[in-house]
Short mmCIF file of C-alpha atoms in Angstrom, two decimals:
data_model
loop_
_atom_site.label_atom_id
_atom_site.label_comp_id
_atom_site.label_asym_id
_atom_site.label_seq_id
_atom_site.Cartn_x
_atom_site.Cartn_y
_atom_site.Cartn_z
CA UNK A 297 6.69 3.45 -35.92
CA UNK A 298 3.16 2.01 -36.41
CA UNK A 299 0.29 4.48 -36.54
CA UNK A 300 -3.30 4.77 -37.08
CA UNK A 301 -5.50 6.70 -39.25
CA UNK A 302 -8.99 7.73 -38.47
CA UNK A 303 -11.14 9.14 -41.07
CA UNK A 304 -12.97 12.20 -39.18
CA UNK A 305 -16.14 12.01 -41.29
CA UNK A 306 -17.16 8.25 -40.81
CA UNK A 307 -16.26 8.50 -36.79
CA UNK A 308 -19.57 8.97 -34.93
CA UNK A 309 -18.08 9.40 -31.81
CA UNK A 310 -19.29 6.18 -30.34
CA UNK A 311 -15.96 6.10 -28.09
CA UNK A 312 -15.57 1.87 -28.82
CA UNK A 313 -11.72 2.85 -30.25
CA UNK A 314 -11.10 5.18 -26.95
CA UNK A 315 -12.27 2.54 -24.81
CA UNK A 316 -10.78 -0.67 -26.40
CA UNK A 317 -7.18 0.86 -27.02
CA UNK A 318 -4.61 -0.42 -24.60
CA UNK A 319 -2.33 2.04 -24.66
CA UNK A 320 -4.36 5.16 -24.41
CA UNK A 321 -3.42 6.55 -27.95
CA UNK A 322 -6.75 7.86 -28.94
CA UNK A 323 -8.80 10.48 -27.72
CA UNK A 324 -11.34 13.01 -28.66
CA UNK A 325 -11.56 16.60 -29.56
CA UNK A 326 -14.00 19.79 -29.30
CA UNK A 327 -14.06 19.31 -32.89
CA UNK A 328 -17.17 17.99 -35.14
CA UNK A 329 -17.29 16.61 -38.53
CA UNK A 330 -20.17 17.31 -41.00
CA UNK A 331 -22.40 14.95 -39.35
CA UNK A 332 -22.45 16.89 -36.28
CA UNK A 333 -19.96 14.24 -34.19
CA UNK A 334 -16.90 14.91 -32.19
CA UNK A 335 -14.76 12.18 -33.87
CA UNK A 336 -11.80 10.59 -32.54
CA UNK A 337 -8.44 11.13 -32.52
CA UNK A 338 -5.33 9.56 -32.01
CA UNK A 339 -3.66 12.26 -29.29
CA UNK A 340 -0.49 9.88 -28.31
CA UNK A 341 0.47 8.24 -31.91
CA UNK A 342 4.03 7.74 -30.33
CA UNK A 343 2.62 4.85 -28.33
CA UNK A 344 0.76 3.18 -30.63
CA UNK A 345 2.23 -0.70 -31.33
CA UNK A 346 -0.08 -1.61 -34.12
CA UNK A 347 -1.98 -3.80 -32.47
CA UNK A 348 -5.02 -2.65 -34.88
CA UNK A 349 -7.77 -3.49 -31.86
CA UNK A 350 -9.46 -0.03 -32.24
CA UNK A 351 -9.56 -0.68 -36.04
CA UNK A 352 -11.58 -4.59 -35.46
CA UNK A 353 -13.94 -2.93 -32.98
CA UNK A 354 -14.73 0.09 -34.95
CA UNK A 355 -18.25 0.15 -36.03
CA UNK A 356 -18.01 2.54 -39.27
CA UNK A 357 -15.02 0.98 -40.29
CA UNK A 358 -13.12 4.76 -39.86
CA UNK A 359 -9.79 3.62 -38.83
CA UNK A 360 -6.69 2.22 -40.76
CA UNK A 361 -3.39 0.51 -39.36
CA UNK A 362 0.24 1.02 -41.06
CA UNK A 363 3.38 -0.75 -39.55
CA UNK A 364 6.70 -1.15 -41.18
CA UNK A 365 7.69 -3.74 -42.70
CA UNK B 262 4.79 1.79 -44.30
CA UNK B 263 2.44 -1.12 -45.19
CA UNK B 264 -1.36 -1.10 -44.19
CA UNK B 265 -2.22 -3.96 -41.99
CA UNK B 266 -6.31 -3.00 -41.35
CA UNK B 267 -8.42 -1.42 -44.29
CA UNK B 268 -11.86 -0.92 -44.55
CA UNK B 269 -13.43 -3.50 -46.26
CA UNK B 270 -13.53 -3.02 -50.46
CA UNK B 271 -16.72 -4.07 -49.97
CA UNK B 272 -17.86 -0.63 -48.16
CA UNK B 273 -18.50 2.26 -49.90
CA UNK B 274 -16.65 5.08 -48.95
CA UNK B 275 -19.78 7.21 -47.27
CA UNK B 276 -21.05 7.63 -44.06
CA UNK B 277 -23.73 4.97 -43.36
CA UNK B 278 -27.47 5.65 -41.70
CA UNK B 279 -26.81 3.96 -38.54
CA UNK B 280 -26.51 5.42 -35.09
CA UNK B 281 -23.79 6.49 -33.22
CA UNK B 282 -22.38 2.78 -31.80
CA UNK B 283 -24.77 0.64 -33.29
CA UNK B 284 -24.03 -2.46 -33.97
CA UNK B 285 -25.53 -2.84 -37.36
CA UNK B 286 -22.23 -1.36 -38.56
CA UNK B 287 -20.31 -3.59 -37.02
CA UNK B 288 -22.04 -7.01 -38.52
CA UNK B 289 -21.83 -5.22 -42.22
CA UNK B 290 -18.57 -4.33 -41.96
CA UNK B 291 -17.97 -8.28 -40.68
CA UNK B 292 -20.10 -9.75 -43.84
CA UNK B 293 -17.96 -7.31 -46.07
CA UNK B 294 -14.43 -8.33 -45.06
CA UNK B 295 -15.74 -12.07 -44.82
CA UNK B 296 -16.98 -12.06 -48.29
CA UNK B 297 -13.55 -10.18 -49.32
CA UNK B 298 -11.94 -12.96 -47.61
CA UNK B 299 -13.67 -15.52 -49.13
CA UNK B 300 -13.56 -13.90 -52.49
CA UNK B 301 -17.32 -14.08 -53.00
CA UNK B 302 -17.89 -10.14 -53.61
CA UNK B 303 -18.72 -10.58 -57.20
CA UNK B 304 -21.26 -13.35 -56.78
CA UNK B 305 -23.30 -13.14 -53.83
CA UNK B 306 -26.79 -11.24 -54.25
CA UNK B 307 -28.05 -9.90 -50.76
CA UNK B 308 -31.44 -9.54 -49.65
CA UNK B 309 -32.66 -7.17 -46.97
CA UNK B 310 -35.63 -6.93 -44.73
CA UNK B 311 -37.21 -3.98 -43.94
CA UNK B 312 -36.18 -2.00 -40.88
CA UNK B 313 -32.86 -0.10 -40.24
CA UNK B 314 -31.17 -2.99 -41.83
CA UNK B 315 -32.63 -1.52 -45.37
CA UNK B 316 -29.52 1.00 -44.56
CA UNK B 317 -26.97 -1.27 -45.85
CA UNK B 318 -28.22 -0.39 -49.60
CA UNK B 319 -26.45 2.93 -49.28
CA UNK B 320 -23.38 1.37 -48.15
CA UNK B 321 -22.43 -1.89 -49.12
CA UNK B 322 -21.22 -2.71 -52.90
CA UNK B 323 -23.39 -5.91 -53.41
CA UNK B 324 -26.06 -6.63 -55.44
CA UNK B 325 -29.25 -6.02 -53.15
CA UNK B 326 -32.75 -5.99 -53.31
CA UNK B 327 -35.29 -5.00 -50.81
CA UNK B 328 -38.59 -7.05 -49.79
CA UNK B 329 -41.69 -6.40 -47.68
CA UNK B 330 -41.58 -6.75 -44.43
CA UNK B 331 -40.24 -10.32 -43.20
CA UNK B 332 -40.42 -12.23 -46.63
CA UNK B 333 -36.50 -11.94 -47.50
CA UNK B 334 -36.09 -16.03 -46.72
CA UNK B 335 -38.94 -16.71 -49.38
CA UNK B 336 -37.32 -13.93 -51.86
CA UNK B 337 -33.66 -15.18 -50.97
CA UNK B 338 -35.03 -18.90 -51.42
CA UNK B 339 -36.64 -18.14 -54.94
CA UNK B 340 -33.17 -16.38 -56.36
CA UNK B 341 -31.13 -19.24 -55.31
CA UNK B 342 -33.71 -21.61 -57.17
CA UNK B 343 -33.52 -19.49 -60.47
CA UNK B 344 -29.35 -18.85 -59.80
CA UNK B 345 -28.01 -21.73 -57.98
CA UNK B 346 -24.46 -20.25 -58.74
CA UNK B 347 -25.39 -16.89 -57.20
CA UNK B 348 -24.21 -17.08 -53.28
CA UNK B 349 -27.55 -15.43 -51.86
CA UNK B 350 -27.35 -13.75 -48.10
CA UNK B 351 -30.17 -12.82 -46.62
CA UNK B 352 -29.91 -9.35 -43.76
CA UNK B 353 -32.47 -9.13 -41.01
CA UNK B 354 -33.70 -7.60 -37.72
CA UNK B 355 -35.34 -9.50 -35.15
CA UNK B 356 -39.17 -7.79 -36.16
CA UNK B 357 -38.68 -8.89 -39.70
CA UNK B 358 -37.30 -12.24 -39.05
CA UNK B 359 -38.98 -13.54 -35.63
CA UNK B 360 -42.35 -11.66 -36.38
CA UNK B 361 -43.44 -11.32 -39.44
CA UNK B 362 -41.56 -13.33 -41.41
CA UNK B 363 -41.70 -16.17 -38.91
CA UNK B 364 -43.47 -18.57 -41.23
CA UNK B 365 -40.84 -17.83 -44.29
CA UNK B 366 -37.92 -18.09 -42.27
CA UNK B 367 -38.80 -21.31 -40.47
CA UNK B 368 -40.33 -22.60 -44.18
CA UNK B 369 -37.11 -21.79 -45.36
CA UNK B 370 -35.41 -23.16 -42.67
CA UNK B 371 -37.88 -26.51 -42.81
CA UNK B 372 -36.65 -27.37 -46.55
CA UNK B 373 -33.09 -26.77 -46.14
CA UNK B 374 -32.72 -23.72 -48.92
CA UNK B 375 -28.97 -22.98 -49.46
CA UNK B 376 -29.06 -19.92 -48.41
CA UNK B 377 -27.36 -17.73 -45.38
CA UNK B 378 -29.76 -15.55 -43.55
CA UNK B 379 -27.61 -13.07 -40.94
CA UNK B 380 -30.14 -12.47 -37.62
CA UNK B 381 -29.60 -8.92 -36.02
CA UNK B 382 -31.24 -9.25 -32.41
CA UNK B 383 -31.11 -6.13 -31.15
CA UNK B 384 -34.79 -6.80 -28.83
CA UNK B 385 -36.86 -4.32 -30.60
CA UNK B 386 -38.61 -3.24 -33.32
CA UNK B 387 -35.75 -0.38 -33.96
CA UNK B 388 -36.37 2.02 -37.20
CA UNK B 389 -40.52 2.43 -35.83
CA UNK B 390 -39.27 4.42 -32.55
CA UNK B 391 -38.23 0.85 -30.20
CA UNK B 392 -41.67 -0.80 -29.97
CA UNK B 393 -41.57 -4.66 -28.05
CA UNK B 394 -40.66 -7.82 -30.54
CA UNK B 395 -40.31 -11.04 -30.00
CA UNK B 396 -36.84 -11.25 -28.18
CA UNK B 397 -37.32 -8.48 -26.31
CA UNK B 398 -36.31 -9.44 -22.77
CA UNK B 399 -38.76 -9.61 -19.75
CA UNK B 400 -38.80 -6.57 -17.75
CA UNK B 401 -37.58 -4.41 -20.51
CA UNK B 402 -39.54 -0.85 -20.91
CA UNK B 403 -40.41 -0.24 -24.85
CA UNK B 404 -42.64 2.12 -26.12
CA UNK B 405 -45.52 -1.05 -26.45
CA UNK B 406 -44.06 -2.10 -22.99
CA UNK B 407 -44.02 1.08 -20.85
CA UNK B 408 -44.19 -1.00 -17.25
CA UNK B 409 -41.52 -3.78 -18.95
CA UNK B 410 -42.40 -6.78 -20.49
CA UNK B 411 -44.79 -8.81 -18.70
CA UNK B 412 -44.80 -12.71 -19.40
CA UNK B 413 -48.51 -12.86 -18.53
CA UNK B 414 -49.82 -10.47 -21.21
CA UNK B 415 -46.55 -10.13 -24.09
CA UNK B 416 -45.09 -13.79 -23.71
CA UNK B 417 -42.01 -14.88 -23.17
CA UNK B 418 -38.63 -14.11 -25.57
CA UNK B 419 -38.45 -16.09 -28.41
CA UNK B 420 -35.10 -17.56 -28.98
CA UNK B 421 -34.56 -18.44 -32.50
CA UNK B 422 -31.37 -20.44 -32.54
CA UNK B 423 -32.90 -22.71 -30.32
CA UNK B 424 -36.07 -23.25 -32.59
CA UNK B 425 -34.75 -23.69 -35.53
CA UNK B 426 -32.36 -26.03 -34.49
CA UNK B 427 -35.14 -28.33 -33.71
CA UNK B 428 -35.70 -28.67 -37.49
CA UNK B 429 -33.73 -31.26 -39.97
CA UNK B 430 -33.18 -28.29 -42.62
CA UNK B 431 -30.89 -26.39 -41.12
CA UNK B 432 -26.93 -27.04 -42.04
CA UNK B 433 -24.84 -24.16 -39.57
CA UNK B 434 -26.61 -22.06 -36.95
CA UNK B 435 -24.54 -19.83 -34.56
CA UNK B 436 -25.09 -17.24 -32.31
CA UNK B 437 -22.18 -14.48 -32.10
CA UNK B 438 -22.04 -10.73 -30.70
CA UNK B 439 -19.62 -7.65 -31.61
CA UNK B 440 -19.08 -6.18 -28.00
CA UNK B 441 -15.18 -6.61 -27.93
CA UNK B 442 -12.48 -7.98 -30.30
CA UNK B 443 -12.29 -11.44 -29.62
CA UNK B 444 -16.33 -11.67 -30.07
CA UNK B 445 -15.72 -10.00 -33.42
CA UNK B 446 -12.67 -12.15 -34.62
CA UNK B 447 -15.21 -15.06 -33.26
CA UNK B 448 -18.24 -13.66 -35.41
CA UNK B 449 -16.02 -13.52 -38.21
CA UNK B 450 -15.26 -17.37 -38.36
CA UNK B 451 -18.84 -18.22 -37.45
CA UNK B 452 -19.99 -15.45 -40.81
CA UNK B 453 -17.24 -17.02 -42.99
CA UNK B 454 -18.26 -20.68 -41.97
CA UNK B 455 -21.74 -20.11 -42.68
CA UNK B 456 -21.36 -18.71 -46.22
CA UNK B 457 -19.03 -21.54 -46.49
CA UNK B 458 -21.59 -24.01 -45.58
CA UNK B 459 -23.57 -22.47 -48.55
CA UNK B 460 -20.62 -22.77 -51.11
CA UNK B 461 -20.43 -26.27 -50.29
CA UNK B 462 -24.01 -26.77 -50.82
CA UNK B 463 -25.06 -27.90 -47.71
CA UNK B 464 -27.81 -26.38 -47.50
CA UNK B 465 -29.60 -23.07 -44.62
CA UNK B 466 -27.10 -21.60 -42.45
CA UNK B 467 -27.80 -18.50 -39.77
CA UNK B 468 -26.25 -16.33 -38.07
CA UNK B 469 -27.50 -14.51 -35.51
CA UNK B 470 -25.97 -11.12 -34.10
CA UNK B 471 -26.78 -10.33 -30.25
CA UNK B 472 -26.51 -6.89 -31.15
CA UNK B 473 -27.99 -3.02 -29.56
CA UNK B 474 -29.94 -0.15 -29.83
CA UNK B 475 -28.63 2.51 -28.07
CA UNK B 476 -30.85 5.35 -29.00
CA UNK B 477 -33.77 2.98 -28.34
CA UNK B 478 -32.51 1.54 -24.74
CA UNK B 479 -31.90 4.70 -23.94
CA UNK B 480 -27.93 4.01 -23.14
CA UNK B 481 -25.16 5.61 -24.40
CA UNK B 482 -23.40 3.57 -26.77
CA UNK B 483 -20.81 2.19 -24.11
CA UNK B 484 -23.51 1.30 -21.93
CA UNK B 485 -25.30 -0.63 -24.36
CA UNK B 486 -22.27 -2.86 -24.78
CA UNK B 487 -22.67 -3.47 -21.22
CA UNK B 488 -26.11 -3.93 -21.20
CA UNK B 489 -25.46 -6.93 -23.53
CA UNK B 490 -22.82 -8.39 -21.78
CA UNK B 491 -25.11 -8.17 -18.77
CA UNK B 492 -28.47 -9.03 -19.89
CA UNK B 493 -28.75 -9.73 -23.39
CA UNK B 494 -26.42 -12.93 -23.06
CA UNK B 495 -27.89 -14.57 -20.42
CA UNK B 496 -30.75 -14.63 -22.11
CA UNK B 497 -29.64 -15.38 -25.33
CA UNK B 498 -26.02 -17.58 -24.74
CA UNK B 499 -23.29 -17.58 -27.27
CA UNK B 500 -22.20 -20.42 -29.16
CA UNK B 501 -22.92 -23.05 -32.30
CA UNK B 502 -26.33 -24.65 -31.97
CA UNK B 503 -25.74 -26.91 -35.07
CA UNK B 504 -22.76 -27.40 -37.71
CA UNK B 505 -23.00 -30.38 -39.48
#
């Protein structure tokens, strides 16, 4: 199963990932990091396919693919 | 499990200055992973301008030095003259590069220095509170520009791809945006052509980012991807204005 990995304290919330996935896996929470920002997360990891488009258009660089080999 | 997307080595791992969405990030996070790419990490030098582009110092691994405001062609041109070896980037807004630095960059530009100067066009003067610059667009409220900007009084936008393409110096000059992934893969190729137009010797290569300001414009940062797509690009097209 591919998944992502978003590091909490570099997302600033700027939604780009949330927007740009095509299969809905990442959303956001009531929670903030130390910055103050409610950072993404990815709520439906099941569906992800690896297709590592939220990771190119993140800004800050937050977000890391894995896929099997 | 094997990683297929990693933050560029070339990042430090901290949180960088920039706003929430701003495409700064995006265009040093596209210089990193081209310089990874190309392998050029341990020889290129960068030079910044002054303006929220003085950020990347915090963030990016290179070796940098800061200038005043809008002479980082002329510093840029005199380390590759003393370090010909040393791949030298230059990283700019549009108020240090279109405004006050005008005369460096097009001197620059004029003799053909082998350097790569990356253009962030964002259509205001961003870290001083969003006042007009030169490529702000007509009709656009800044702080200097309360009623928009009005041809009669503030001029018209200046494009610089266009003008510095009229000159004999220049090598590579591309425009390029970050607003979805195939504009990013695209700026990629255009960043990693340029510095390879450098490597090769061939002599000033640009790149300039159509890029945002969402606390500035006033959008969210969503919005102000729209806002480019909508405005920003038809007043500033995409594309390669010279590769030779």
């Amino acid at each position: 199963m591919p998944k992502i990995e978003i590091e909490s304290e570099f997302c600033k919330g700027c939604l780009f990932c949330v927007e740009a996935c095509p299969k809905d896996v990442i959303g956001t929470t009531s929670a903030v990091n130390d910055k103050g920002y409610q950072y993404a997360v990815p709520v439906h990891q099941e569906n992800c396919i690896g297709c590592s488009i939220c990771a190119i258009i993140c800004p800050d660089a937050a977000i890391e693919v894995y896929k099997e080999d | 499990m094997k990683k297929v997307y990693s933050r560029p080595i070339g990042l430090h791992r901290n949180i960088n200055g920039y706003c929430p969405g701003c495409l700064h990030s995006a265009a040093g996070k596209i210089i990193m992973s081209a310089l990874e790419e190309l392998n050029l990490l341990e020889k290129t030098a960068m030079v910044d301008g002054v303006g929220c582009c003085a950020n990347n110092n915090n963030y990016m691994d290179l070796d940098a030095i800061g200038t005043p405001h809008g002479r980082a062609c002329a510093t840029a041109s005199a380390i590759k003259r003393c370090s010909p070896e040393t791949i030298v980037i230059t990283y700019q807004g549009d108020g240090d590069l279109a405004s006050i630095g005008l005369a460096e960059t097009m001197m620059a530009a004029n003799r053909g220095d082998n350097i790569t100067v990356f253009f962030i066009n964002n259509a205001n003067y961003g870290m001083t509170g969003g006042q007009m610059a030169p490529t702000t667009l007509l009709d656009m409220k800044t702080t200097t520009t309360p009623f928009g900007r009005n041809p009669e009084e503030h001029g018209y936008p200046m494009d610089m791809c266009k003008v510095l393409s009229t000159l004999k110096g220049p090598s590579y000059i591309a425009r390029v945006t970050c607003t979805d992934v195939p504009n990013v893969r695209k700026a990629k190729e255009a960043v990693k052509e340029a510095l390879q137009h450098q490597v090769d010797g061939k002599g000033f290569s640009m790149v300039e980012f159509v890029s945002n300001c969402p606390t500035n414009w006033g959008l969210t940062p969503l919005e102000s991807l729209k806002f480019i797509k909508e405005h920003m690009l038809a007043e500033y097209p995409l594309g390669v204005y010279r590769n030779l």
